């Protein structure tokens, strides 16, 4: 092999290693992110009415994690029926396939667990709960069903902007409907869920970190988790959503008229 040809091959390999390997944002597992639709029952018309919707993360075979405010209506009361929806194809709208049973919730940390009543055979793998912290400026992705573009699953990207009262702040675009969805780091690890945004000269989103999520999933409601939520942040949740109390229910299914 002559010298010129050898130099050309080495140059091509170097360029491939430099530009072709690691993207700025790793692909997040969107298959584990669901859409939740919350309905109330109108006793006068005897019909169900869609109150709101949000996003959720599959954390076990048939268990979804979301925000507590996703499963309440504008009067801070529980709606009567919930529906699980999922995007099968990136080019299609989410398909709703099962009702949901509320297992537990904690308004102080704005977290809730729901059980998929009839999981289908094509259920994806749940997310793996990551451990660790991220540096300011680290790249992140938010996956969910925002109000602006919620007819299909949507991924937005940004960075960690700062911390506040144990919570991450991000400049990634978060819209109504993203609440309860997935937050992933640059390697695609699930590490938080978005809870709300603050609008000013800039828009910042607040993210519930994985350590508080783990405590909630372990059943430490009312103990470790809520002690770590500072009074100023709890007050902000009260202002944003009217979440003024904390309750926990276990294996409770709301009694409702037949839902279809």
mmCIF file of C-alpha atoms in Angstrom:
data_model
loop_
_atom_site.group_PDB
_atom_site.id
_atom_site.type_symbol
_atom_site.label_atom_id
_atom_site.label_comp_id
_atom_site.label_asym_id
_atom_site.label_seq_id
_atom_site.Cartn_x
_atom_site.Cartn_y
_atom_site.Cartn_z
ATOM 1 C CA UNK A 1 0.000 0.000 0.000
ATOM 2 C CA UNK A 2 1.506 3.330 -1.008
ATOM 3 C CA UNK A 3 1.894 6.232 1.415
ATOM 4 C CA UNK A 4 -0.813 8.443 -0.163
ATOM 5 C CA UNK A 5 -3.430 5.675 -0.014
ATOM 6 C CA UNK A 6 -2.536 4.818 3.576
ATOM 7 C CA UNK A 7 -2.844 8.503 4.588
ATOM 8 C CA UNK A 8 -6.274 8.733 2.921
ATOM 9 C CA UNK A 9 -7.608 5.673 4.791
ATOM 10 C CA UNK A 10 -6.332 6.944 8.152
ATOM 11 C CA UNK A 11 -7.944 10.346 7.492
ATOM 12 C CA UNK A 12 -11.336 8.784 6.717
ATOM 13 C CA UNK A 13 -11.241 6.663 9.888
ATOM 14 C CA UNK A 14 -10.337 9.692 12.023
ATOM 15 C CA UNK A 15 -13.189 11.757 10.561
ATOM 16 C CA UNK A 16 -15.653 8.933 11.174
ATOM 17 C CA UNK A 17 -14.596 8.676 14.813
ATOM 18 C CA UNK A 18 -14.758 12.446 15.229
ATOM 19 C CA UNK A 19 -18.171 13.112 13.666
ATOM 20 C CA UNK A 20 -20.024 9.851 13.412
ATOM 21 C CA UNK A 21 -20.297 8.299 16.858
ATOM 22 C CA UNK A 22 -21.897 10.071 19.825
ATOM 23 C CA UNK A 23 -24.830 12.476 19.319
ATOM 24 C CA UNK A 24 -25.347 15.491 21.553
ATOM 25 C CA UNK A 25 -28.615 13.980 22.838
ATOM 26 C CA UNK A 26 -29.034 10.212 23.055
ATOM 27 C CA UNK A 27 -32.364 8.804 21.891
ATOM 28 C CA UNK A 28 -34.775 8.448 24.832
ATOM 29 C CA UNK A 29 -37.053 5.430 25.150
ATOM 30 C CA UNK A 30 -40.366 6.995 24.132
ATOM 31 C CA UNK A 31 -42.176 3.624 24.252
ATOM 32 C CA UNK A 32 -42.354 3.814 28.071
ATOM 33 C CA UNK A 33 -44.165 7.195 28.030
ATOM 34 C CA UNK A 34 -47.978 7.101 28.083
ATOM 35 C CA UNK A 35 -50.772 9.635 27.811
ATOM 36 C CA UNK A 36 -53.375 9.828 30.585
ATOM 37 C CA UNK A 37 -56.844 11.204 29.879
ATOM 38 C CA UNK A 38 -58.921 12.191 32.918
ATOM 39 C CA UNK A 39 -62.718 12.246 32.724
ATOM 40 C CA UNK A 40 -65.461 13.484 35.027
ATOM 41 C CA UNK A 41 -69.006 12.159 35.071
ATOM 42 C CA UNK A 42 -71.861 14.586 34.411
ATOM 43 C CA UNK A 43 -74.816 13.328 36.422
ATOM 44 C CA UNK A 44 -77.252 15.553 34.476
ATOM 45 C CA UNK A 45 -76.310 14.414 30.983
ATOM 46 C CA UNK A 46 -75.107 11.023 32.287
ATOM 47 C CA UNK A 47 -72.002 11.254 30.133
ATOM 48 C CA UNK A 48 -68.276 11.367 30.730
ATOM 49 C CA UNK A 49 -66.477 14.587 29.895
ATOM 50 C CA UNK A 50 -62.744 14.913 29.263
ATOM 51 C CA UNK A 51 -61.350 17.188 31.976
ATOM 52 C CA UNK A 52 -57.666 17.198 31.095
ATOM 53 C CA UNK A 53 -54.761 15.044 30.082
ATOM 54 C CA UNK A 54 -51.137 14.572 30.976
ATOM 55 C CA UNK A 55 -48.268 12.163 30.541
ATOM 56 C CA UNK A 56 -46.999 9.206 32.567
ATOM 57 C CA UNK A 57 -44.012 6.884 32.814
ATOM 58 C CA UNK A 58 -44.224 3.080 32.945
ATOM 59 C CA UNK A 59 -42.249 2.128 36.071
ATOM 60 C CA UNK A 60 -43.419 -1.497 36.357
ATOM 61 C CA UNK A 61 -45.224 -4.024 34.143
ATOM 62 C CA UNK A 62 -48.637 -2.381 34.629
ATOM 63 C CA UNK A 63 -47.870 0.648 36.852
ATOM 64 C CA UNK A 64 -47.699 4.268 35.664
ATOM 65 C CA UNK A 65 -46.075 7.175 37.515
ATOM 66 C CA UNK A 66 -47.447 10.677 36.930
ATOM 67 C CA UNK A 67 -48.110 13.990 38.705
ATOM 68 C CA UNK A 68 -50.823 14.227 41.354
ATOM 69 C CA UNK A 69 -52.258 17.305 39.625
ATOM 70 C CA UNK A 70 -52.846 15.278 36.433
ATOM 71 C CA UNK A 71 -55.512 13.174 38.171
ATOM 72 C CA UNK A 72 -57.449 16.087 39.686
ATOM 73 C CA UNK A 73 -59.791 18.548 38.003
ATOM 74 C CA UNK A 74 -59.791 22.352 38.124
ATOM 75 C CA UNK A 75 -61.577 22.261 41.500
ATOM 76 C CA UNK A 76 -58.805 20.080 42.975
ATOM 77 C CA UNK A 77 -61.155 17.093 43.102
ATOM 78 C CA UNK A 78 -60.550 13.649 41.717
ATOM 79 C CA UNK A 79 -62.074 12.940 38.382
ATOM 80 C CA UNK A 80 -63.947 9.666 38.196
ATOM 81 C CA UNK A 81 -62.282 7.816 35.371
ATOM 82 C CA UNK A 82 -58.849 7.613 33.793
ATOM 83 C CA UNK A 83 -57.722 6.200 30.496
ATOM 84 C CA UNK A 84 -54.275 4.959 29.407
ATOM 85 C CA UNK A 85 -53.161 5.820 25.878
ATOM 86 C CA UNK A 86 -49.981 5.026 24.003
ATOM 87 C CA UNK A 87 -48.334 5.922 20.714
ATOM 88 C CA UNK A 88 -47.549 2.736 18.789
ATOM 89 C CA UNK A 89 -46.093 4.477 15.752
ATOM 90 C CA UNK A 90 -44.291 7.827 15.679
ATOM 91 C CA UNK A 91 -46.513 8.862 12.766
ATOM 92 C CA UNK A 92 -49.826 8.064 14.504
ATOM 93 C CA UNK A 93 -51.924 9.531 17.301
ATOM 94 C CA UNK A 94 -51.913 7.691 20.653
ATOM 95 C CA UNK A 95 -54.405 4.834 21.021
ATOM 96 C CA UNK A 96 -56.363 4.568 24.289
ATOM 97 C CA UNK A 97 -56.634 0.953 25.398
ATOM 98 C CA UNK A 98 -57.330 0.628 29.135
ATOM 99 C CA UNK A 99 -58.835 2.270 32.189
ATOM 100 C CA UNK A 100 -56.615 3.165 35.142
ATOM 101 C CA UNK A 101 -56.919 2.538 38.876
ATOM 102 C CA UNK A 102 -55.453 5.087 41.296
ATOM 103 C CA UNK A 103 -53.146 3.346 43.763
ATOM 104 C CA UNK A 104 -51.563 6.215 45.693
ATOM 105 C CA UNK A 105 -50.720 9.881 45.472
ATOM 106 C CA UNK A 106 -48.869 12.581 47.363
ATOM 107 C CA UNK A 107 -49.854 16.167 46.703
ATOM 108 C CA UNK A 108 -46.859 17.627 48.514
ATOM 109 C CA UNK A 109 -44.434 16.021 46.100
ATOM 110 C CA UNK A 110 -46.994 16.072 43.258
ATOM 111 C CA UNK A 111 -46.639 12.359 42.471
ATOM 112 C CA UNK A 112 -49.201 9.627 41.824
ATOM 113 C CA UNK A 113 -49.287 5.941 40.880
ATOM 114 C CA UNK A 114 -51.905 4.331 38.666
ATOM 115 C CA UNK A 115 -52.457 0.696 37.697
ATOM 116 C CA UNK A 116 -53.327 -0.278 34.122
ATOM 117 C CA UNK A 117 -56.439 -2.421 34.602
ATOM 118 C CA UNK A 118 -56.063 -4.505 31.433
ATOM 119 C CA UNK A 119 -52.501 -4.352 30.072
ATOM 120 C CA UNK A 120 -52.232 -5.461 26.455
ATOM 121 C CA UNK A 121 -49.780 -7.973 25.046
ATOM 122 C CA UNK A 122 -47.672 -5.273 23.392
ATOM 123 C CA UNK A 123 -46.683 -3.467 26.593
ATOM 124 C CA UNK A 124 -43.167 -1.977 26.466
ATOM 125 C CA UNK A 125 -40.474 -2.526 29.073
ATOM 126 C CA UNK A 126 -40.645 -0.176 32.068
ATOM 127 C CA UNK A 127 -37.951 2.428 32.581
ATOM 128 C CA UNK A 128 -34.935 1.710 34.749
ATOM 129 C CA UNK A 129 -34.648 4.041 37.724
ATOM 130 C CA UNK A 130 -31.289 5.771 37.399
ATOM 131 C CA UNK A 131 -29.101 6.988 40.251
ATOM 132 C CA UNK A 132 -26.930 10.068 40.286
ATOM 133 C CA UNK A 133 -26.933 13.817 39.748
ATOM 134 C CA UNK A 134 -26.357 16.020 36.729
ATOM 135 C CA UNK A 135 -24.149 19.071 36.417
ATOM 136 C CA UNK A 136 -25.469 22.491 35.472
ATOM 137 C CA UNK A 137 -25.460 22.749 31.688
ATOM 138 C CA UNK A 138 -25.925 18.993 31.152
ATOM 139 C CA UNK A 139 -28.036 18.073 28.109
ATOM 140 C CA UNK A 140 -31.485 16.589 28.789
ATOM 141 C CA UNK A 141 -34.644 15.499 26.928
ATOM 142 C CA UNK A 142 -38.305 15.805 27.937
ATOM 143 C CA UNK A 143 -40.722 13.242 26.452
ATOM 144 C CA UNK A 144 -44.515 13.462 26.688
ATOM 145 C CA UNK A 145 -47.746 14.738 25.193
ATOM 146 C CA UNK A 146 -47.694 18.560 25.406
ATOM 147 C CA UNK A 147 -50.838 20.563 24.698
ATOM 148 C CA UNK A 148 -49.015 22.098 21.754
ATOM 149 C CA UNK A 149 -48.394 18.958 19.705
ATOM 150 C CA UNK A 150 -50.023 16.447 22.032
ATOM 151 C CA UNK A 151 -51.648 14.447 19.254
ATOM 152 C CA UNK A 152 -48.355 12.610 18.968
ATOM 153 C CA UNK A 153 -45.565 11.884 21.384
ATOM 154 C CA UNK A 154 -43.092 14.760 21.476
ATOM 155 C CA UNK A 155 -39.466 15.142 22.561
ATOM 156 C CA UNK A 156 -37.943 18.519 23.447
ATOM 157 C CA UNK A 157 -34.353 19.148 24.410
ATOM 158 C CA UNK A 158 -32.511 21.566 26.649
ATOM 159 C CA UNK A 159 -30.095 21.757 29.550
ATOM 160 C CA UNK A 160 -30.058 21.797 33.335
ATOM 161 C CA UNK A 161 -30.336 25.488 34.190
ATOM 162 C CA UNK A 162 -29.979 25.320 37.998
ATOM 163 C CA UNK A 163 -31.422 23.803 41.167
ATOM 164 C CA UNK A 164 -34.095 25.055 43.560
ATOM 165 C CA UNK A 165 -35.267 23.396 46.781
ATOM 166 C CA UNK A 166 -34.042 19.941 45.724
ATOM 167 C CA UNK A 167 -35.592 20.314 42.261
ATOM 168 C CA UNK A 168 -33.939 20.686 38.880
ATOM 169 C CA UNK A 169 -34.706 23.675 36.662
ATOM 170 C CA UNK A 170 -34.443 23.376 32.889
ATOM 171 C CA UNK A 171 -34.685 25.570 29.804
ATOM 172 C CA UNK A 172 -36.164 22.677 27.773
ATOM 173 C CA UNK A 173 -39.629 23.430 26.359
ATOM 174 C CA UNK A 174 -42.347 22.065 28.675
ATOM 175 C CA UNK A 175 -46.033 22.622 27.936
ATOM 176 C CA UNK A 176 -49.334 21.650 29.535
ATOM 177 C CA UNK A 177 -49.684 17.898 28.987
ATOM 178 C CA UNK A 178 -45.975 17.257 29.578
ATOM 179 C CA UNK A 179 -46.737 16.960 33.295
ATOM 180 C CA UNK A 180 -45.896 13.488 34.565
ATOM 181 C CA UNK A 181 -43.860 12.546 31.493
ATOM 182 C CA UNK A 182 -40.302 11.356 31.176
ATOM 183 C CA UNK A 183 -37.112 13.300 31.715
ATOM 184 C CA UNK A 184 -33.940 11.689 30.381
ATOM 185 C CA UNK A 185 -30.263 12.525 30.555
ATOM 186 C CA UNK A 186 -27.820 12.568 27.658
ATOM 187 C CA UNK A 187 -27.413 8.767 27.810
ATOM 188 C CA UNK A 188 -31.171 8.148 27.727
ATOM 189 C CA UNK A 189 -31.482 7.355 31.469
ATOM 190 C CA UNK A 190 -34.804 8.171 33.161
ATOM 191 C CA UNK A 191 -33.983 10.605 35.942
ATOM 192 C CA UNK A 192 -36.996 12.918 36.637
ATOM 193 C CA UNK A 193 -40.494 13.969 35.637
ATOM 194 C CA UNK A 194 -41.593 17.536 34.787
ATOM 195 C CA UNK A 195 -44.101 19.084 37.169
ATOM 196 C CA UNK A 196 -44.703 22.727 36.146
ATOM 197 C CA UNK A 197 -43.261 25.787 34.413
ATOM 198 C CA UNK A 198 -42.687 29.387 35.456
ATOM 199 C CA UNK A 199 -43.084 32.044 32.782
ATOM 200 C CA UNK A 200 -41.280 35.365 32.877
ATOM 201 C CA UNK A 201 -38.722 36.914 30.597
ATOM 202 C CA UNK A 202 -37.688 33.303 30.085
ATOM 203 C CA UNK A 203 -39.567 30.048 30.715
ATOM 204 C CA UNK A 204 -38.144 27.572 33.194
ATOM 205 C CA UNK A 205 -39.470 24.087 33.842
ATOM 206 C CA UNK A 206 -39.241 22.326 37.204
ATOM 207 C CA UNK A 207 -38.308 18.634 37.397
ATOM 208 C CA UNK A 208 -38.913 16.183 40.252
ATOM 209 C CA UNK A 209 -35.597 14.340 40.747
ATOM 210 C CA UNK A 210 -35.135 10.589 40.834
ATOM 211 C CA UNK A 211 -34.316 10.376 44.559
ATOM 212 C CA UNK A 212 -37.715 11.802 45.533
ATOM 213 C CA UNK A 213 -39.393 9.538 42.957
ATOM 214 C CA UNK A 214 -37.670 6.487 44.475
ATOM 215 C CA UNK A 215 -38.789 7.441 47.980
ATOM 216 C CA UNK A 216 -42.364 7.805 46.771
ATOM 217 C CA UNK A 217 -42.270 4.430 44.993
ATOM 218 C CA UNK A 218 -40.856 2.838 48.148
ATOM 219 C CA UNK A 219 -43.897 4.033 50.092
ATOM 220 C CA UNK A 220 -42.189 6.779 52.083
ATOM 221 C CA UNK A 221 -45.142 9.131 51.603
ATOM 222 C CA UNK A 222 -45.492 11.634 54.401
ATOM 223 C CA UNK A 223 -42.023 10.909 55.812
ATOM 224 C CA UNK A 224 -38.721 11.297 53.984
ATOM 225 C CA UNK A 225 -40.065 12.777 50.758
ATOM 226 C CA UNK A 226 -42.211 15.515 52.218
ATOM 227 C CA UNK A 227 -39.552 16.506 54.726
ATOM 228 C CA UNK A 228 -37.249 17.267 51.800
ATOM 229 C CA UNK A 229 -39.759 19.514 50.084
ATOM 230 C CA UNK A 230 -39.094 23.033 51.321
ATOM 231 C CA UNK A 231 -42.008 25.201 52.418
ATOM 232 C CA UNK A 232 -41.380 27.706 49.632
ATOM 233 C CA UNK A 233 -41.687 25.026 46.964
ATOM 234 C CA UNK A 234 -44.824 23.552 48.543
ATOM 235 C CA UNK A 235 -46.306 27.046 48.552
ATOM 236 C CA UNK A 236 -45.522 27.344 44.846
ATOM 237 C CA UNK A 237 -47.374 24.087 44.163
ATOM 238 C CA UNK A 238 -50.349 25.415 46.134
ATOM 239 C CA UNK A 239 -50.358 28.588 44.032
ATOM 240 C CA UNK A 240 -49.946 26.706 40.764
ATOM 241 C CA UNK A 241 -52.431 23.867 41.258
ATOM 242 C CA UNK A 242 -54.282 24.403 44.530
ATOM 243 C CA UNK A 243 -52.594 21.329 45.998
ATOM 244 C CA UNK A 244 -53.093 22.061 49.675
ATOM 245 C CA UNK A 245 -53.147 18.655 51.351
ATOM 246 C CA UNK A 246 -51.542 15.268 51.303
ATOM 247 C CA UNK A 247 -53.359 11.949 51.156
ATOM 248 C CA UNK A 248 -52.527 8.369 50.418
ATOM 249 C CA UNK A 249 -54.877 5.661 49.233
ATOM 250 C CA UNK A 250 -54.059 2.054 48.502
ATOM 251 C CA UNK A 251 -55.780 -0.329 46.083
ATOM 252 C CA UNK A 252 -58.766 1.960 45.676
ATOM 253 C CA UNK A 253 -60.875 1.884 42.544
ATOM 254 C CA UNK A 254 -63.290 4.766 42.085
ATOM 255 C CA UNK A 255 -66.850 3.504 41.690
ATOM 256 C CA UNK A 256 -68.230 4.936 38.483
ATOM 257 C CA UNK A 257 -70.986 4.202 35.994
ATOM 258 C CA UNK A 258 -69.941 1.976 33.100
ATOM 259 C CA UNK A 259 -67.237 3.775 31.166
ATOM 260 C CA UNK A 260 -66.818 3.626 27.407
#
